[in-house]
Coordinates of C-alpha atoms (C1' of nucleotides) in Angstrom, one line a residue:
Chain A
X1 CA -103.4 46.1 -16.0
X2 CA -100.7 44.9 -18.3
X3 CA -97.1 46.0 -17.4
X4 CA -96.0 48.8 -19.6
X5 CA -92.4 47.5 -19.8
X6 CA -91.9 44.5 -21.9
X7 CA -88.9 43.1 -20.2
X8 CA -90.7 43.3 -16.8
X9 CA -93.7 41.4 -18.2
X10 CA -91.4 38.6 -19.4
X11 CA -89.6 38.5 -16.1
X12 CA -92.8 38.4 -14.1
X13 CA -94.1 35.6 -16.3
X14 CA -91.0 33.6 -15.7
X15 CA -91.0 34.3 -12.0
X16 CA -94.6 33.1 -11.8
X17 CA -93.9 30.0 -13.8
X18 CA -91.0 29.2 -11.5
X19 CA -93.0 29.8 -8.3
X20 CA -95.8 27.7 -9.7
X21 CA -93.5 24.8 -10.2
X22 CA -93.8 24.8 -13.9
X23 CA -90.0 24.9 -13.9
X24 CA -88.8 23.0 -10.8
X25 CA -85.3 23.3 -9.4
X26 CA -82.8 21.9 -11.8
X27 CA -85.1 22.4 -14.8
X28 CA -83.9 24.2 -18.0
X29 CA -85.6 27.4 -19.1
X30 CA -86.7 28.0 -22.7
X31 CA -84.0 29.5 -24.9
X32 CA -83.8 33.2 -25.6
X33 CA -85.0 32.7 -29.1
X34 CA -88.1 30.8 -27.9
X35 CA -88.9 33.3 -25.3
X36 CA -88.5 36.1 -27.8
X37 CA -90.8 34.4 -30.2
X38 CA -93.4 33.6 -27.5
X39 CA -93.4 37.3 -26.3
X40 CA -92.9 38.8 -29.6
X41 CA -89.9 40.7 -28.4
X42 CA -86.3 41.1 -29.5
X43 CA -83.5 39.0 -28.0
X44 CA -82.1 42.0 -26.1
X45 CA -85.4 42.5 -24.3
X46 CA -85.5 38.8 -23.3
X47 CA -81.9 39.1 -22.0
X48 CA -82.9 42.1 -19.9
X49 CA -85.7 40.0 -18.3
X50 CA -83.6 37.0 -17.5
X51 CA -80.8 39.3 -16.2
X52 CA -83.3 40.3 -13.5
X53 CA -83.9 36.7 -12.4
X54 CA -80.1 36.1 -12.5
X55 CA -79.5 39.0 -10.1
X56 CA -82.2 37.6 -7.8
X57 CA -80.4 34.3 -7.7
X58 CA -83.4 32.4 -9.0
X59 CA -81.6 31.0 -12.1
X60 CA -78.1 30.3 -13.2
X61 CA -76.6 30.9 -16.6
X62 CA -73.6 29.6 -18.5
X63 CA -72.5 30.3 -22.0
X64 CA -73.6 27.6 -24.3
X65 CA -76.0 25.9 -21.9
X66 CA -79.7 26.6 -21.2
X67 CA -80.4 28.6 -18.1
X68 CA -81.2 26.5 -15.0
X69 CA -83.6 27.1 -12.2
X70 CA -81.7 27.3 -8.8
X71 CA -84.4 28.2 -6.4
X72 CA -88.2 28.5 -6.5
X73 CA -88.7 30.8 -3.5
X74 CA -89.3 34.4 -4.6
X75 CA -87.2 37.2 -3.2
X76 CA -88.5 40.3 -1.6
X77 CA -88.5 43.9 -2.9
X78 CA -86.3 46.4 -1.2
X79 CA -89.4 48.2 0.1
X80 CA -90.6 45.0 1.8
X81 CA -87.1 44.6 3.4
X82 CA -86.9 48.2 4.5
X83 CA -90.3 48.4 6.0
X84 CA -91.0 46.1 8.9
X85 CA -94.7 46.8 8.6
X86 CA -94.9 46.0 4.9
X87 CA -92.8 42.9 5.4
X88 CA -95.1 41.7 8.2
X89 CA -98.2 42.3 6.1
X90 CA -96.8 40.4 3.1
X91 CA -96.4 37.5 5.4
X92 CA -99.9 37.7 6.8
X93 CA -98.8 39.0 10.2
X94 CA -99.5 42.2 12.0
X95 CA -96.7 44.5 12.9
X96 CA -96.7 46.9 15.9
X97 CA -94.3 49.4 17.1
X98 CA -93.7 51.9 19.9
X99 CA -91.2 54.6 20.4
X100 CA -89.5 54.1 23.8
X101 CA -87.3 57.1 23.7
X102 CA -86.6 60.0 21.3
X103 CA -84.1 62.9 21.8
X104 CA -81.8 65.3 19.9
X105 CA -78.2 64.7 20.4
X106 CA -74.8 65.5 18.6
X107 CA -73.4 63.1 16.1
X108 CA -70.7 60.8 17.4
X109 CA -67.6 60.4 15.2
X110 CA -68.6 57.1 13.5
X111 CA -72.1 58.3 13.1
X112 CA -71.0 61.5 11.4
X113 CA -69.1 59.5 8.9
X114 CA -72.0 57.2 8.2
X115 CA -74.5 60.0 7.8
X116 CA -72.1 62.3 5.9
X117 CA -72.5 65.1 8.4
X118 CA -70.0 67.0 10.4
X119 CA -68.8 65.8 13.8
X120 CA -71.1 67.1 16.6
X121 CA -73.8 68.1 14.2
X122 CA -77.3 67.6 15.7
X123 CA -79.0 64.2 15.1
X124 CA -82.2 62.6 16.3
X125 CA -81.9 59.4 18.3
X126 CA -84.9 57.1 18.5
X127 CA -85.3 53.9 20.4
X128 CA -88.1 51.8 18.9
X129 CA -89.6 48.4 19.8
X130 CA -91.1 46.4 17.0
X131 CA -93.6 43.6 17.6
X132 CA -94.9 40.8 15.4
X133 CA -98.3 39.5 16.4
X134 CA -97.9 41.4 19.7
X135 CA -94.7 39.7 20.5
X136 CA -91.5 41.8 20.7
X137 CA -89.0 40.7 18.1
X138 CA -86.8 43.7 17.3
X139 CA -85.2 46.6 19.1
X140 CA -84.1 49.5 16.8
X141 CA -81.7 52.2 17.8
X142 CA -81.9 54.6 14.9
X143 CA -80.0 57.9 14.3
X144 CA -81.6 60.3 11.9
X145 CA -79.8 63.1 10.1
X146 CA -80.9 66.7 11.1
X147 CA -82.8 67.5 7.8
X148 CA -85.2 64.6 8.3
X149 CA -85.3 64.5 12.1
X150 CA -88.1 67.0 12.5
X151 CA -90.4 65.0 10.2
X152 CA -89.6 61.9 12.2
X153 CA -90.3 63.6 15.5
X154 CA -93.7 64.6 14.3
X155 CA -94.8 61.0 13.8
X156 CA -97.1 59.4 16.3
X157 CA -95.5 57.3 18.9
X158 CA -97.2 54.1 17.8
X159 CA -96.7 54.7 14.1
X160 CA -96.9 51.4 12.3
X161 CA -94.9 52.1 9.2
X162 CA -92.3 54.9 9.5
X163 CA -91.3 54.4 5.9
X164 CA -94.9 54.9 4.6
X165 CA -95.5 57.9 6.8
X166 CA -92.3 59.6 5.8
X167 CA -93.2 59.1 2.2
X168 CA -96.7 60.5 2.6
X169 CA -95.6 63.4 4.6
X170 CA -92.4 64.5 2.9
X171 CA -92.1 62.4 -0.3
X172 CA -88.9 60.8 1.0
X173 CA -88.1 57.4 -0.4
X174 CA -85.4 55.1 1.0
X175 CA -83.6 53.9 -2.0
X176 CA -80.3 52.2 -0.9
X177 CA -79.1 50.4 2.1
X178 CA -75.9 48.9 3.5
X179 CA -76.3 46.1 6.0
X180 CA -73.7 44.6 8.4
X181 CA -74.8 41.4 10.1
X182 CA -73.2 39.8 13.2
X183 CA -74.2 38.4 16.6
X184 CA -74.0 40.0 20.0
X185 CA -75.1 39.3 23.5
X186 CA -78.2 41.0 24.8
X187 CA -77.4 44.0 27.1
X188 CA -79.6 45.0 30.0
X189 CA -81.9 47.2 27.9
X190 CA -82.1 44.6 25.1
X191 CA -83.0 41.8 27.5
X192 CA -85.6 44.0 29.2
X193 CA -87.5 45.0 26.1
X194 CA -87.2 41.8 24.2
X195 CA -88.2 39.7 27.2
X196 CA -85.2 37.5 27.5
X197 CA -82.2 37.0 29.7
X198 CA -79.1 39.2 29.6
X199 CA -76.4 37.6 27.6
X200 CA -78.9 35.9 25.2
X201 CA -77.8 35.8 21.6
X202 CA -79.2 38.5 19.3
X203 CA -78.8 39.0 15.6
X204 CA -77.5 42.5 15.1
X205 CA -78.0 44.4 11.8
X206 CA -76.3 47.7 11.5
X207 CA -77.6 49.5 8.5
X208 CA -77.3 52.9 6.8
X209 CA -80.1 54.0 4.4
X210 CA -79.8 56.7 1.8
X211 CA -82.1 58.4 -0.7
X212 CA -82.1 57.8 -4.4
X213 CA -79.5 60.6 -4.8
X214 CA -77.2 58.9 -2.3
X215 CA -77.8 61.2 0.6
X216 CA -77.7 59.3 4.0
X217 CA -81.0 59.5 5.9
X218 CA -80.5 57.2 8.9
X219 CA -78.2 54.8 10.5
X220 CA -79.5 52.1 12.8
X221 CA -78.5 49.3 15.1
X222 CA -81.3 46.7 14.9
X223 CA -81.3 43.7 17.3
X224 CA -83.5 40.7 16.4
X225 CA -84.7 38.2 19.0
X226 CA -83.5 34.8 17.7
X227 CA -85.9 32.3 16.3
X228 CA -88.3 34.8 14.8
X229 CA -86.5 36.2 11.9
X230 CA -83.9 34.8 9.4
X231 CA -82.0 36.8 6.8
X232 CA -81.4 35.1 3.4
X233 CA -79.0 35.9 0.7
X234 CA -78.6 34.1 -2.6
X235 CA -75.4 34.6 -4.6
X236 CA -73.3 33.0 -7.3
X237 CA -70.2 33.5 -9.4
X238 CA -72.1 35.8 -11.6
X239 CA -73.5 38.2 -9.0
X240 CA -72.3 38.3 -5.4
X241 CA -74.0 40.8 -3.1
X242 CA -72.7 39.2 0.1
X243 CA -69.3 40.0 1.6
X244 CA -67.6 38.7 4.7
X245 CA -65.4 41.3 6.3
X246 CA -63.1 41.4 9.3
X247 CA -64.7 43.0 12.3
Chain B
X1 CA -52.7 41.5 -20.1
X2 CA -55.6 43.7 -21.2
X3 CA -59.1 42.3 -20.5
X4 CA -60.6 40.7 -23.5
X5 CA -64.1 41.8 -22.7
X6 CA -64.7 45.4 -23.2
X7 CA -67.5 45.9 -20.7
X8 CA -65.3 44.3 -18.0
X9 CA -62.5 46.6 -18.8
X10 CA -64.8 49.6 -18.4
X11 CA -66.3 48.3 -15.2
X12 CA -62.8 47.6 -13.7
X13 CA -61.7 51.1 -14.6
X14 CA -64.7 52.6 -12.9
X15 CA -64.3 50.4 -9.8
X16 CA -60.7 51.5 -9.5
X17 CA -61.6 55.1 -9.9
X18 CA -64.2 54.8 -7.2
X19 CA -61.9 52.9 -4.8
X20 CA -59.1 55.5 -5.4
X21 CA -61.4 58.3 -4.4
X22 CA -61.5 59.9 -7.8
X23 CA -65.3 59.6 -7.4
X24 CA -66.1 60.0 -3.7
X25 CA -69.4 59.0 -2.2
X26 CA -72.1 61.3 -3.5
X27 CA -70.2 62.2 -6.7
X28 CA -71.8 61.9 -10.1
X29 CA -70.3 59.5 -12.7
X30 CA -69.6 60.5 -16.3
X31 CA -72.6 60.1 -18.6
X32 CA -73.0 57.0 -20.8
X33 CA -72.1 59.1 -23.8
X34 CA -68.9 60.4 -22.2
X35 CA -67.8 56.9 -21.1
X36 CA -68.6 55.5 -24.5
X37 CA -66.5 58.1 -26.2
X38 CA -63.6 57.7 -23.7
X39 CA -63.5 53.9 -24.2
X40 CA -64.4 54.0 -27.8
X41 CA -67.3 51.7 -27.1
X42 CA -71.0 51.7 -27.8
X43 CA -73.6 52.9 -25.3
X44 CA -74.9 49.3 -24.9
X45 CA -71.4 48.1 -23.8
X46 CA -71.1 51.0 -21.3
X47 CA -74.5 50.1 -19.9
X48 CA -73.4 46.5 -19.4
X49 CA -70.5 47.8 -17.3
X50 CA -72.4 50.1 -15.1
X51 CA -75.0 47.4 -14.6
X52 CA -72.3 45.4 -12.9
X53 CA -71.5 48.2 -10.4
X54 CA -75.2 48.7 -9.9
X55 CA -75.6 45.0 -8.9
X56 CA -72.7 45.4 -6.5
X57 CA -74.5 48.3 -4.9
X58 CA -71.5 50.6 -5.6
X59 CA -73.6 53.1 -7.5
X60 CA -77.2 54.2 -7.8
X61 CA -79.0 55.0 -11.0
X62 CA -82.2 56.9 -11.8
X63 CA -83.7 57.8 -15.1
X64 CA -82.8 61.3 -16.2
X65 CA -80.1 61.9 -13.5
X66 CA -76.4 61.0 -13.6
X67 CA -75.3 57.9 -11.7
X68 CA -74.2 58.5 -8.2
X69 CA -71.5 56.8 -6.1
X70 CA -73.1 55.1 -3.0
X71 CA -70.2 53.3 -1.5
X72 CA -66.4 53.1 -2.1
X73 CA -65.7 49.8 -0.4
X74 CA -65.2 47.1 -3.0
X75 CA -67.2 43.9 -2.8
X76 CA -65.8 40.4 -2.9
X77 CA -66.0 37.8 -5.6
X78 CA -68.1 34.7 -4.9
X79 CA -64.9 32.6 -4.8
X80 CA -63.5 34.7 -2.0
X81 CA -66.7 34.4 -0.1
X82 CA -67.0 30.6 -0.6
X83 CA -63.4 29.9 0.3
X84 CA -62.3 30.7 3.8
X85 CA -58.7 30.3 2.9
X86 CA -58.8 32.6 -0.2
X87 CA -60.8 35.2 1.8
X88 CA -58.2 35.2 4.6
X89 CA -55.3 35.5 2.2
X90 CA -57.0 38.5 0.4
X91 CA -57.2 40.2 3.8
X92 CA -53.5 39.4 4.6
X93 CA -54.2 36.8 7.2
X94 CA -53.4 33.2 7.4
X95 CA -56.2 30.6 7.5
X96 CA -55.9 27.3 9.2
X97 CA -58.3 24.3 9.4
X98 CA -58.6 20.9 11.0
X99 CA -61.1 18.1 10.5
X100 CA -62.4 17.1 14.0
X101 CA -64.7 14.4 12.8
X102 CA -65.8 12.8 9.5
X103 CA -68.2 9.9 9.0
X104 CA -70.8 8.5 6.6
X105 CA -74.4 8.7 7.6
X106 CA -77.9 8.7 6.1
X107 CA -79.5 11.9 5.0
X108 CA -82.0 13.4 7.4
X109 CA -85.3 14.6 6.0
X110 CA -84.4 18.3 5.7
X111 CA -80.9 17.5 4.4
X112 CA -82.4 15.3 1.7
X113 CA -84.4 18.2 0.5
X114 CA -81.5 20.6 0.5
X115 CA -79.2 18.2 -1.2
X116 CA -81.8 17.0 -3.7
X117 CA -81.3 13.3 -2.7
X118 CA -83.6 10.7 -1.4
X119 CA -84.4 10.4 2.3
X120 CA -81.8 8.1 4.0
X121 CA -79.4 8.2 1.1
X122 CA -75.8 8.1 2.3
X123 CA -74.1 11.5 3.0
X124 CA -70.7 12.5 4.4
X125 CA -70.7 14.5 7.6
X126 CA -67.6 16.6 8.4
X127 CA -67.0 18.7 11.4
X128 CA -64.3 21.2 10.7
X129 CA -62.6 23.9 12.8
X130 CA -61.3 27.0 11.0
X131 CA -58.7 29.3 12.4
X132 CA -57.6 32.8 11.5
X133 CA -54.0 33.7 12.6
X134 CA -54.2 30.6 14.8
X135 CA -57.3 31.7 16.6
X136 CA -60.5 29.6 16.3
X137 CA -63.2 31.6 14.6
X138 CA -65.5 29.2 12.9
X139 CA -67.0 25.8 13.4
X140 CA -68.4 24.2 10.3
X141 CA -70.8 21.2 10.3
X142 CA -70.9 20.3 6.6
X143 CA -73.0 17.6 4.9
X144 CA -71.8 16.4 1.5
X145 CA -73.8 14.6 -1.2
X146 CA -72.7 11.0 -1.9
X147 CA -71.2 11.7 -5.4
X148 CA -68.6 14.2 -4.0
X149 CA -68.2 12.6 -0.6
X150 CA -65.4 10.2 -1.5
X151 CA -63.3 13.1 -3.0
X152 CA -63.8 15.1 0.3
X153 CA -62.8 12.1 2.4
X154 CA -59.6 11.8 0.4
X155 CA -58.4 15.2 1.4
X156 CA -55.8 15.7 4.1
X157 CA -57.1 16.4 7.6
X158 CA -55.4 19.8 7.8
X159 CA -56.3 20.9 4.2
X160 CA -56.2 24.6 4.0
X161 CA -58.6 25.3 1.1
X162 CA -61.2 22.6 0.5
X163 CA -62.6 24.6 -2.4
X164 CA -59.2 24.7 -4.1
X165 CA -58.4 21.1 -3.6
X166 CA -61.7 19.9 -4.9
X167 CA -61.3 21.9 -8.0
X168 CA -57.8 20.6 -8.6
X169 CA -58.7 17.0 -7.9
X170 CA -62.1 16.7 -9.6
X171 CA -62.7 20.0 -11.5
X172 CA -65.6 20.8 -9.3
X173 CA -66.6 24.5 -9.0
X174 CA -69.0 25.9 -6.5
X175 CA -71.1 28.3 -8.5
X176 CA -74.2 29.2 -6.5
X177 CA -75.1 29.6 -2.8
X178 CA -78.0 30.3 -0.6
X179 CA -77.2 31.6 2.9
X180 CA -79.5 31.9 5.9
X181 CA -78.2 34.1 8.7
X182 CA -79.4 34.2 12.3
X183 CA -78.0 34.1 15.8
X184 CA -77.8 31.1 18.2
X185 CA -76.4 30.3 21.6
X186 CA -73.2 28.2 21.7
X187 CA -73.8 24.6 22.5
X188 CA -71.3 22.5 24.5
X189 CA -69.4 21.5 21.4
X190 CA -69.4 25.0 20.0
X191 CA -68.2 26.5 23.2
X192 CA -65.5 23.9 23.6
X193 CA -63.9 24.3 20.2
X194 CA -64.4 28.0 19.8
X195 CA -63.0 28.6 23.3
X196 CA -65.9 30.5 24.8
X197 CA -68.7 29.9 27.4
X198 CA -71.7 27.9 26.7
X199 CA -74.6 30.2 25.8
X200 CA -72.4 32.8 24.2
X201 CA -73.9 34.4 21.1
X202 CA -72.8 32.9 17.7
X203 CA -73.6 34.0 14.2
X204 CA -75.0 31.1 12.4
X205 CA -74.9 30.8 8.6
X206 CA -76.7 27.9 7.1
X207 CA -75.8 27.6 3.5
X208 CA -76.2 25.3 0.6
X209 CA -73.9 25.3 -2.3
X210 CA -74.5 24.0 -5.9
X211 CA -72.6 23.5 -9.1
X212 CA -73.0 25.6 -12.2
X213 CA -75.7 23.2 -13.4
X214 CA -77.6 23.6 -10.2
X215 CA -76.7 20.3 -8.6
X216 CA -76.4 20.6 -4.8
X217 CA -72.9 19.7 -3.5
X218 CA -73.0 20.5 0.2
X219 CA -75.1 22.0 2.9
X220 CA -73.5 23.4 6.0
X221 CA -74.1 24.9 9.4
X222 CA -71.4 27.4 10.0
X223 CA -71.0 29.2 13.4
X224 CA -68.9 32.2 13.7
X225 CA -67.3 33.5 16.9
X226 CA -68.6 37.0 17.3
X227 CA -66.2 40.0 16.9
X228 CA -64.0 38.4 14.3
X229 CA -66.3 38.4 11.2
X230 CA -69.1 40.6 9.9
X231 CA -71.2 39.9 6.9
X232 CA -72.1 42.8 4.6
X233 CA -74.9 43.2 2.1
X234 CA -75.6 46.2 -0.1
X235 CA -79.0 46.6 -1.6
X236 CA -81.3 49.1 -3.3
X237 CA -84.7 49.4 -4.9
X238 CA -83.0 48.4 -8.1
X239 CA -81.5 45.2 -6.9
X240 CA -82.2 43.5 -3.7
X241 CA -80.3 40.3 -2.9
X242 CA -81.2 40.4 0.8
X243 CA -84.5 38.9 2.2
X244 CA -85.9 38.7 5.7
X245 CA -87.9 35.6 6.3
X246 CA -89.9 34.1 9.1
X247 CA -88.0 31.5 11.0
Chain C
dG1 C1' -87.3 87.8 -4.9
dC2 C1' -89.9 83.8 -6.0
dC3 C1' -92.3 80.6 -8.7
dC4 C1' -93.1 78.3 -13.0
dG5 C1' -92.4 76.6 -17.4
dC6 C1' -89.3 75.4 -20.9
dC7 C1' -85.4 72.8 -22.8
dA8 C1' -81.1 70.5 -23.1
dC9 C1' -79.3 66.4 -21.2
dC10 C1' -79.4 61.9 -19.5
dT11 C1' -81.0 57.3 -18.6
dG12 C1' -84.6 53.6 -19.6
dT13 C1' -86.6 50.7 -23.2
dA14 C1' -86.7 48.2 -27.4
dT15 C1' -85.1 46.6 -32.1
dG16 C1' -82.1 44.0 -35.3
dG17 C1' -78.0 42.3 -36.8
dA18 C1' -73.4 40.0 -36.5
dC19 C1' -69.9 37.2 -34.7
dA20 C1' -67.5 34.6 -30.7
dA21 C1' -67.4 31.0 -27.5
dG22 C1' -69.1 27.1 -25.1
dC23 C1' -72.2 23.1 -24.4
dT24 C1' -74.9 18.8 -26.0
dC25 C1' -75.4 15.0 -28.1
dG26 C1' -75.3 11.9 -31.8
dA27 C1' -72.3 9.8 -35.3
dT28 C1' -68.0 7.9 -36.4
dT29 C1' -64.1 5.5 -35.3
dC30 C1' -61.0 2.5 -32.8
Chain D
dG1 C1' -67.8 -0.8 -25.6
dA2 C1' -65.3 3.5 -25.1
dA3 C1' -63.2 7.5 -26.7
dT4 C1' -63.3 11.3 -30.2
dC5 C1' -65.0 14.5 -33.4
dG6 C1' -68.1 17.7 -35.2
dA7 C1' -72.7 20.0 -36.3
dG8 C1' -76.1 22.6 -34.4
dC9 C1' -77.9 25.0 -30.7
dT10 C1' -77.5 28.5 -27.0
dT11 C1' -75.6 32.1 -24.5
dG12 C1' -72.0 36.0 -24.4
dT13 C1' -70.3 40.3 -26.5
dC14 C1' -70.8 44.3 -29.4
dC15 C1' -72.6 47.6 -32.5
dA16 C1' -75.9 51.5 -34.4
dT17 C1' -80.3 53.5 -33.9
dA18 C1' -84.7 55.3 -32.3
dC19 C1' -87.8 57.1 -29.1
dA20 C1' -89.9 57.6 -24.3
dG21 C1' -89.6 59.6 -19.9
dG22 C1' -87.5 61.9 -15.9
dT23 C1' -84.0 65.6 -14.1
dG24 C1' -82.1 69.8 -13.4
dG25 C1' -81.0 74.3 -14.4
dC26 C1' -81.8 78.6 -16.8
dG27 C1' -84.6 82.3 -17.8
dG28 C1' -88.8 84.8 -18.1
dG29 C1' -92.9 86.4 -15.9
dC30 C1' -95.3 87.8 -11.8

DNA sequence: GCCCGCCACCTGTATGGACAAGCTCGATTC
DNA sequence: GAATCGAGCTTGTCCATACAGGTGGCGGGC
């Protein structure tokens, strides 16, 4: 089961070596020439491989100096991030979920902009509670665009992985996402479903997900019960995916 | 004042075109061949340019299809993210800051790990309040490693940009960062300095910053007053800088 | 009118070569 | 002993080329 793509093979090999501790934090990686010789590849292919680790924030790179290991904790794939169920499974936990409410409505002004539809176009609103090992940790208020809404509505109420089911049923893949993170106080509904007091701090993640072609699929307001989940971002002068914006 | 590096010139040109609305969300970018001809560059150089926009999450790319614009809002440089003062200035606001407390202490177990020093090695603890247009928005509890601590201690109490001063004084550059985001309730001190009630929700960002060589400089617990600041991350199946982890 | 297959176009992967720019470290010098 | 210089190594940039693999649209066949 060898990888077909050479640069991915090299990248995987390096990722494994870093995770295994063969290159601890602060250690220097082999030079491009050495890696090229070891894998019988050209320098360009090796550069493509290390560029992937660079984007993940695992290593740092400066002209003239060997690449340095910055972190040994692996990062997640987008799929794992997008799918609550897949993420839970990867961590050895069991995810649950239940639809609390679901109804068609018209798009609000801001939602219309996020979903790239006209104001007052029909949208499907779904309120979903997610559990981790039977404990409620996340309340999702998701708004789906009309063209995918009917497929979402057809899903069973206790569907574990919406992502997976939508892919199986319609071939839809979530390819891109934009996430806005801040903190809010729990409202009455939040407190009720997440089993905490009104006014308790919640981590709010407002996100919009689109297909590979850039077509918006859903926009969601996710509220995480504190203490159960932490979001992590690695960045550097070379690649910076994180931005701080005025509210 | 033309850019020396070709691929950066091309990337900047595309970024501007996207920001200006010449390529709205959903629009297709010119093909690599067209861009190469327009800029009199090779295809490899063009690919290097679009790879940058891909990492920023501005565009999406699939084999066989033209690249598509996903977002038109520009992302920030790492420097702007790291420096509260520079970020505020870029947004047309004025940043203030005041050191509330500063003292040498011994490293706690977890801090020793983050700063890559021995347990009970000396560290400098600084409590700093940051303001935006004279309003308190952020309380920083920063721990500096011994080797940089003395330089930090020498800074004036109301130093606007610590990042800038440290660079001017010692040539130190913050090159990499790891950020963990979650929500917590305001403690007594938090509530006092940020002028809100105890128990109010705060966005907590625990971060560790290192030099270009990977040497940890500081680790910090930053608490943002809600409503003033939002963190944004863009990601995709191609590049995913964001990770969700168990607390 | 609808479906399907073909084909031009476009991006992904990989190679090989050349030069520029920056870092490290040892040797030389003061 | 400390500062300086330089050679060699390493990464950054750029080019030209070749082929594989996926997309999308056009046109022919049913």
